[in-house]
Structures are given as structure tokens and as C-alpha cells.
mmCIF file of N, CA and C in Angstrom:
data_model
loop_
_atom_site.group_PDB
_atom_site.id
_atom_site.type_symbol
_atom_site.label_atom_id
_atom_site.label_comp_id
_atom_site.label_asym_id
_atom_site.label_seq_id
_atom_site.Cartn_x
_atom_site.Cartn_y
_atom_site.Cartn_z
ATOM 1 N N UNK V 845 -12.116 1.996 36.198
ATOM 2 C CA UNK V 845 -12.467 1.899 34.794
ATOM 3 C C UNK V 845 -13.538 2.947 34.485
ATOM 4 N N UNK V 846 -13.393 3.601 33.362
ATOM 5 C CA UNK V 846 -14.344 4.629 32.945
ATOM 6 C C UNK V 846 -15.618 3.991 32.413
ATOM 7 N N UNK V 847 -16.722 4.665 32.656
ATOM 8 C CA UNK V 847 -17.990 4.212 32.090
ATOM 9 C C UNK V 847 -17.988 4.485 30.596
ATOM 10 N N UNK V 848 -18.515 3.562 29.841
ATOM 11 C CA UNK V 848 -18.588 3.710 28.390
ATOM 12 C C UNK V 848 -20.048 3.783 27.995
ATOM 13 N N UNK V 849 -20.382 4.774 27.167
ATOM 14 C CA UNK V 849 -21.742 4.915 26.682
ATOM 15 C C UNK V 849 -21.743 4.695 25.182
ATOM 16 N N UNK V 850 -22.610 3.847 24.721
ATOM 17 C CA UNK V 850 -22.723 3.582 23.289
ATOM 18 C C UNK V 850 -23.961 4.293 22.758
ATOM 19 N N UNK V 851 -23.735 5.173 21.789
ATOM 20 C CA UNK V 851 -24.841 5.891 21.178
ATOM 21 C C UNK V 851 -25.592 4.987 20.217
ATOM 22 N N UNK V 852 -26.891 5.213 20.058
ATOM 23 C CA UNK V 852 -27.624 4.487 19.017
ATOM 24 C C UNK V 852 -27.005 4.814 17.657
ATOM 25 N N UNK V 853 -27.066 3.887 16.705
ATOM 26 C CA UNK V 853 -26.402 4.091 15.408
ATOM 27 C C UNK V 853 -26.768 5.394 14.702
ATOM 28 N N UNK V 854 -28.024 5.793 14.755
ATOM 29 C CA UNK V 854 -28.418 7.016 14.052
ATOM 30 C C UNK V 854 -27.817 8.257 14.714
ATOM 31 N N UNK V 855 -27.732 8.280 16.024
ATOM 32 C CA UNK V 855 -27.131 9.414 16.724
ATOM 33 C C UNK V 855 -25.628 9.437 16.466
ATOM 34 N N UNK V 856 -25.003 8.280 16.477
ATOM 35 C CA UNK V 856 -23.566 8.193 16.204
ATOM 36 C C UNK V 856 -23.251 8.746 14.814
ATOM 37 N N UNK V 857 -24.023 8.369 13.816
ATOM 38 C CA UNK V 857 -23.789 8.858 12.453
ATOM 39 C C UNK V 857 -23.940 10.376 12.379
ATOM 40 N N UNK V 858 -24.903 10.931 13.110
ATOM 41 C CA UNK V 858 -25.062 12.387 13.135
ATOM 42 C C UNK V 858 -23.848 13.060 13.779
ATOM 43 N N UNK V 859 -23.319 12.462 14.836
ATOM 44 C CA UNK V 859 -22.117 13.006 15.470
ATOM 45 C C UNK V 859 -20.927 12.961 14.524
ATOM 46 N N UNK V 860 -20.779 11.866 13.815
ATOM 47 C CA UNK V 860 -19.676 11.708 12.862
ATOM 48 C C UNK V 860 -19.747 12.792 11.786
ATOM 49 N N UNK V 861 -20.936 13.133 11.359
ATOM 50 C CA UNK V 861 -21.099 14.157 10.331
ATOM 51 C C UNK V 861 -20.959 15.568 10.900
ATOM 52 N N UNK V 862 -21.289 15.754 12.166
ATOM 53 C CA UNK V 862 -21.333 17.088 12.755
ATOM 54 C C UNK V 862 -19.998 17.553 13.323
ATOM 55 N N UNK V 863 -19.275 16.692 13.994
ATOM 56 C CA UNK V 863 -18.044 17.095 14.673
ATOM 57 C C UNK V 863 -17.061 17.794 13.734
ATOM 58 N N UNK V 864 -16.781 17.252 12.549
ATOM 59 C CA UNK V 864 -15.839 17.955 11.661
ATOM 60 C C UNK V 864 -16.340 19.329 11.209
ATOM 61 N N UNK V 865 -17.638 19.537 11.234
ATOM 62 C CA UNK V 865 -18.173 20.838 10.839
ATOM 63 C C UNK V 865 -18.097 21.850 11.976
ATOM 64 N N UNK V 866 -18.034 21.370 13.216
ATOM 65 C CA UNK V 866 -17.975 22.257 14.372
ATOM 66 C C UNK V 866 -16.589 22.840 14.603
ATOM 67 N N UNK V 867 -15.572 22.138 14.168
ATOM 68 C CA UNK V 867 -14.198 22.593 14.388
ATOM 69 C C UNK V 867 -13.525 22.828 13.044
ATOM 70 N N UNK V 868 -12.540 23.711 13.030
ATOM 71 C CA UNK V 868 -11.972 24.173 11.765
ATOM 72 C C UNK V 868 -10.863 23.304 11.196
ATOM 73 N N UNK V 869 -10.094 22.649 12.044
ATOM 74 C CA UNK V 869 -8.936 21.927 11.525
ATOM 75 C C UNK V 869 -8.928 20.469 11.981
ATOM 76 N N UNK V 870 -8.059 19.700 11.362
ATOM 77 C CA UNK V 870 -7.927 18.288 11.710
ATOM 78 C C UNK V 870 -7.398 18.129 13.132
ATOM 79 N N UNK V 871 -6.432 18.955 13.499
ATOM 80 C CA UNK V 871 -5.904 18.905 14.862
ATOM 81 C C UNK V 871 -6.984 19.286 15.873
ATOM 82 N N UNK V 872 -7.845 20.216 15.495
ATOM 83 C CA UNK V 872 -8.924 20.625 16.389
ATOM 84 C C UNK V 872 -9.931 19.493 16.597
ATOM 85 N N UNK V 873 -10.123 18.657 15.586
ATOM 86 C CA UNK V 873 -11.003 17.494 15.744
ATOM 87 C C UNK V 873 -10.407 16.562 16.792
ATOM 88 N N UNK V 874 -9.095 16.337 16.728
ATOM 89 C CA UNK V 874 -8.433 15.472 17.717
ATOM 90 C C UNK V 874 -8.552 16.086 19.113
ATOM 91 N N UNK V 875 -8.326 17.390 19.232
ATOM 92 C CA UNK V 875 -8.459 18.053 20.527
ATOM 93 C C UNK V 875 -9.884 17.955 21.061
ATOM 94 N N UNK V 876 -10.859 18.096 20.192
ATOM 95 C CA UNK V 876 -12.256 17.963 20.592
ATOM 96 C C UNK V 876 -12.523 16.562 21.129
ATOM 97 N N UNK V 877 -12.056 15.560 20.406
ATOM 98 C CA UNK V 877 -12.272 14.172 20.832
ATOM 99 C C UNK V 877 -11.569 13.881 22.152
ATOM 100 N N UNK V 878 -10.387 14.450 22.355
ATOM 101 C CA UNK V 878 -9.698 14.299 23.642
ATOM 102 C C UNK V 878 -10.513 14.954 24.755
ATOM 103 N N UNK V 879 -11.061 16.120 24.456
ATOM 104 C CA UNK V 879 -11.834 16.865 25.442
ATOM 105 C C UNK V 879 -13.104 16.171 25.884
ATOM 106 N N UNK V 880 -13.667 15.373 25.008
ATOM 107 C CA UNK V 880 -14.907 14.670 25.373
ATOM 108 C C UNK V 880 -14.623 13.288 25.937
ATOM 109 N N UNK V 881 -13.332 12.969 26.112
ATOM 110 C CA UNK V 881 -12.996 11.751 26.825
ATOM 111 C C UNK V 881 -12.567 10.553 26.006
ATOM 112 N N UNK V 882 -12.283 10.736 24.726
ATOM 113 C CA UNK V 882 -11.779 9.620 23.927
ATOM 114 C C UNK V 882 -10.370 9.296 24.418
ATOM 115 N N UNK V 883 -10.109 8.043 24.652
ATOM 116 C CA UNK V 883 -8.819 7.610 25.190
ATOM 117 C C UNK V 883 -7.680 7.922 24.227
ATOM 118 N N UNK V 884 -6.530 8.281 24.801
ATOM 119 C CA UNK V 884 -5.343 8.580 23.995
ATOM 120 C C UNK V 884 -4.973 7.426 23.089
ATOM 121 N N UNK V 885 -5.098 6.190 23.583
ATOM 122 C CA UNK V 885 -4.719 5.034 22.768
ATOM 123 C C UNK V 885 -5.586 4.933 21.513
ATOM 124 N N UNK V 886 -6.817 5.433 21.576
ATOM 125 C CA UNK V 886 -7.705 5.389 20.415
ATOM 126 C C UNK V 886 -7.362 6.472 19.396
ATOM 127 N N UNK V 887 -6.711 7.525 19.841
ATOM 128 C CA UNK V 887 -6.365 8.636 18.950
ATOM 129 C C UNK V 887 -4.908 8.605 18.493
ATOM 130 N N UNK V 888 -4.111 7.761 19.098
ATOM 131 C CA UNK V 888 -2.665 7.741 18.849
ATOM 132 C C UNK V 888 -2.330 7.518 17.368
ATOM 133 N N UNK V 889 -2.959 6.537 16.738
ATOM 134 C CA UNK V 889 -2.644 6.238 15.334
ATOM 135 C C UNK V 889 -3.006 7.398 14.418
ATOM 136 N N UNK V 890 -4.160 7.974 14.645
ATOM 137 C CA UNK V 890 -4.592 9.092 13.805
ATOM 138 C C UNK V 890 -3.675 10.288 14.003
ATOM 139 N N UNK V 891 -3.325 10.585 15.233
ATOM 140 C CA UNK V 891 -2.434 11.713 15.512
ATOM 141 C C UNK V 891 -1.065 11.492 14.882
ATOM 142 N N UNK V 892 -0.592 10.257 14.892
ATOM 143 C CA UNK V 892 0.701 9.937 14.286
ATOM 144 C C UNK V 892 0.679 10.162 12.775
ATOM 145 N N UNK V 893 -0.350 9.663 12.124
ATOM 146 C CA UNK V 893 -0.479 9.848 10.671
ATOM 147 C C UNK V 893 -0.626 11.332 10.346
ATOM 148 N N UNK V 894 -1.410 12.038 11.135
ATOM 149 C CA UNK V 894 -1.636 13.461 10.905
ATOM 150 C C UNK V 894 -0.348 14.263 11.059
ATOM 151 N N UNK V 895 0.495 13.890 12.018
ATOM 152 C CA UNK V 895 1.750 14.627 12.207
ATOM 153 C C UNK V 895 2.728 14.396 11.067
ATOM 154 N N UNK V 896 2.632 13.242 10.401
ATOM 155 C CA UNK V 896 3.535 12.928 9.295
ATOM 156 C C UNK V 896 3.055 13.499 7.968
ATOM 157 N N UNK V 897 1.741 13.445 7.733
ATOM 158 C CA UNK V 897 1.208 13.880 6.444
ATOM 159 C C UNK V 897 -0.241 14.304 6.618
ATOM 160 N N UNK V 898 -0.472 15.601 6.790
ATOM 161 C CA UNK V 898 -1.824 16.107 7.024
ATOM 162 C C UNK V 898 -2.765 15.847 5.859
ATOM 163 N N UNK V 899 -2.240 15.828 4.662
ATOM 164 C CA UNK V 899 -3.085 15.650 3.485
ATOM 165 C C UNK V 899 -3.605 14.221 3.348
ATOM 166 N N UNK V 900 -3.019 13.294 4.110
ATOM 167 C CA UNK V 900 -3.422 11.890 3.970
ATOM 168 C C UNK V 900 -4.737 11.570 4.676
ATOM 169 N N UNK V 901 -5.225 12.492 5.495
ATOM 170 C CA UNK V 901 -6.467 12.259 6.241
ATOM 171 C C UNK V 901 -7.447 13.383 5.943
ATOM 172 N N UNK V 902 -8.662 13.004 5.639
ATOM 173 C CA UNK V 902 -9.753 13.943 5.466
ATOM 174 C C UNK V 902 -10.468 14.047 6.810
ATOM 175 N N UNK V 903 -10.724 15.255 7.311
ATOM 176 C CA UNK V 903 -11.329 15.365 8.642
ATOM 177 C C UNK V 903 -12.760 14.848 8.696
ATOM 178 N N UNK V 904 -13.352 14.546 7.566
ATOM 179 C CA UNK V 904 -14.694 13.999 7.541
ATOM 180 C C UNK V 904 -14.712 12.466 7.532
ATOM 181 N N UNK V 905 -13.557 11.835 7.491
ATOM 182 C CA UNK V 905 -13.494 10.372 7.490
ATOM 183 C C UNK V 905 -13.769 9.851 8.885
ATOM 184 N N UNK V 906 -15.013 9.578 9.174
ATOM 185 C CA UNK V 906 -15.427 9.054 10.492
ATOM 186 C C UNK V 906 -14.831 9.878 11.616
ATOM 187 N N UNK V 907 -14.867 11.193 11.469
ATOM 188 C CA UNK V 907 -14.310 12.102 12.469
ATOM 189 C C UNK V 907 -12.900 11.673 12.840
ATOM 190 N N UNK V 908 -12.104 11.462 11.832
ATOM 191 C CA UNK V 908 -10.705 11.065 11.943
ATOM 192 C C UNK V 908 -10.514 9.654 12.477
ATOM 193 N N UNK V 909 -11.503 8.830 12.367
ATOM 194 C CA UNK V 909 -11.366 7.487 12.894
ATOM 195 C C UNK V 909 -11.127 6.423 11.853
ATOM 196 N N UNK V 910 -11.216 6.724 10.596
ATOM 197 C CA UNK V 910 -11.001 5.727 9.546
ATOM 198 C C UNK V 910 -9.860 6.135 8.665
#
């Protein structure tokens, strides 16, 4: 089992605001999150919606999590 680290709420909010600004596209946000170890099962729904309709997701919405 992988170790899970929970960021303090203020640091988490800063990450949510920063990640979409660091990468240029919505797909790049997903690739970034995969690269830092976010599980595929956590990204599957977002990737599915993004593949069907890119305009339906704003890359600033909780770093593609909402």
C-alpha cells in the first residue's frame, strides 16, 4: 500500500490554485497529477469526461477534481 500524505488545508488550496497555472492544457493537468502519484482510479472519471467534451471542464475546477 502506498503512503498517503495529507496537506494542511491552506497548502492544499494553494496547490489547487497553482497547478492549473503551471501547465498549459487540461490534459497536461491530468498528466501532472499522474506524475506526482495520483491513482488512476481517482483520475478516471475526469479523463473520461475530458475525452468526451473538453469544454465541459474548466482546468481551474479543483485542479480537475470537481
